[in-house]
XYZ file of C-alpha atoms in Angstrom:
70
model
C 169.277 -98.479 126.124
C 169.080 -100.206 122.731
C 166.586 -102.341 120.988
C 162.971 -102.003 120.557
C 162.313 -99.878 123.388
C 164.811 -97.089 122.676
C 162.629 -94.248 123.614
C 161.931 -95.389 127.144
C 163.470 -94.225 130.281
C 164.015 -97.676 131.483
C 162.576 -101.211 131.302
C 162.213 -104.441 133.233
C 161.557 -107.885 131.795
C 159.475 -110.690 133.370
C 159.193 -114.092 131.923
C 156.402 -116.650 132.953
C 154.465 -119.323 131.563
C 150.951 -119.108 129.946
C 149.418 -120.827 132.888
C 150.394 -117.749 135.005
C 149.166 -115.103 132.459
C 145.888 -114.389 134.289
C 147.445 -114.067 137.709
C 150.378 -111.954 136.553
C 148.105 -109.680 134.395
C 145.742 -109.050 137.254
C 148.756 -108.309 139.724
C 150.381 -105.951 137.215
C 146.876 -104.123 136.634
C 146.350 -103.694 140.417
C 149.998 -102.799 141.223
C 151.515 -100.866 138.527
C 150.992 -97.583 140.327
C 151.122 -95.487 137.240
C 153.905 -97.269 135.443
C 153.451 -98.338 131.906
C 153.218 -102.097 131.373
C 153.824 -103.854 127.945
C 153.045 -107.512 127.690
C 153.564 -109.603 124.707
C 153.920 -113.431 123.900
C 156.824 -115.155 122.431
C 155.255 -117.072 119.507
C 158.161 -116.817 117.146
C 156.482 -114.031 115.093
C 158.302 -110.954 116.656
C 156.506 -108.292 114.713
C 153.081 -109.625 115.499
C 154.007 -110.341 119.182
C 154.904 -106.676 119.668
C 151.977 -105.290 117.766
C 148.869 -107.320 117.123
C 149.345 -109.583 120.224
C 150.671 -106.989 122.669
C 148.865 -105.713 125.778
C 149.533 -102.163 127.135
C 148.547 -100.903 130.492
C 148.999 -97.103 130.638
C 150.144 -94.850 127.975
C 151.168 -96.615 124.690
C 154.893 -95.967 124.051
C 156.668 -96.005 120.807
C 158.621 -99.084 119.487
C 161.338 -99.303 117.012
C 159.956 -102.325 115.027
C 162.479 -102.067 112.179
C 164.611 -104.990 113.354
C 161.679 -107.332 114.007
C 160.907 -110.226 111.803
C 157.529 -111.807 111.035
C-alpha cells in the first residue's frame, strides 16, 4: 500500500456529504467492532484535514504527511 497510510495493514475509503456526517459517525462508532476509524474532511488543505481536522476512533495510527500540502 502506498500513500499517507503506508504503515497500515489495509484501509477502506468512504465518501459522503456533510449532511450525513452525524449519522455515519454514529454508525461507525457503534459498529466498528474494534477496527480503527479515521475520518477527515476534504477542504483543500490536505495537511490540516489529516491532522487538525481529523477524527480517530480507536488507536491513532502514524501517517506519512510528507506529501501533503497546506
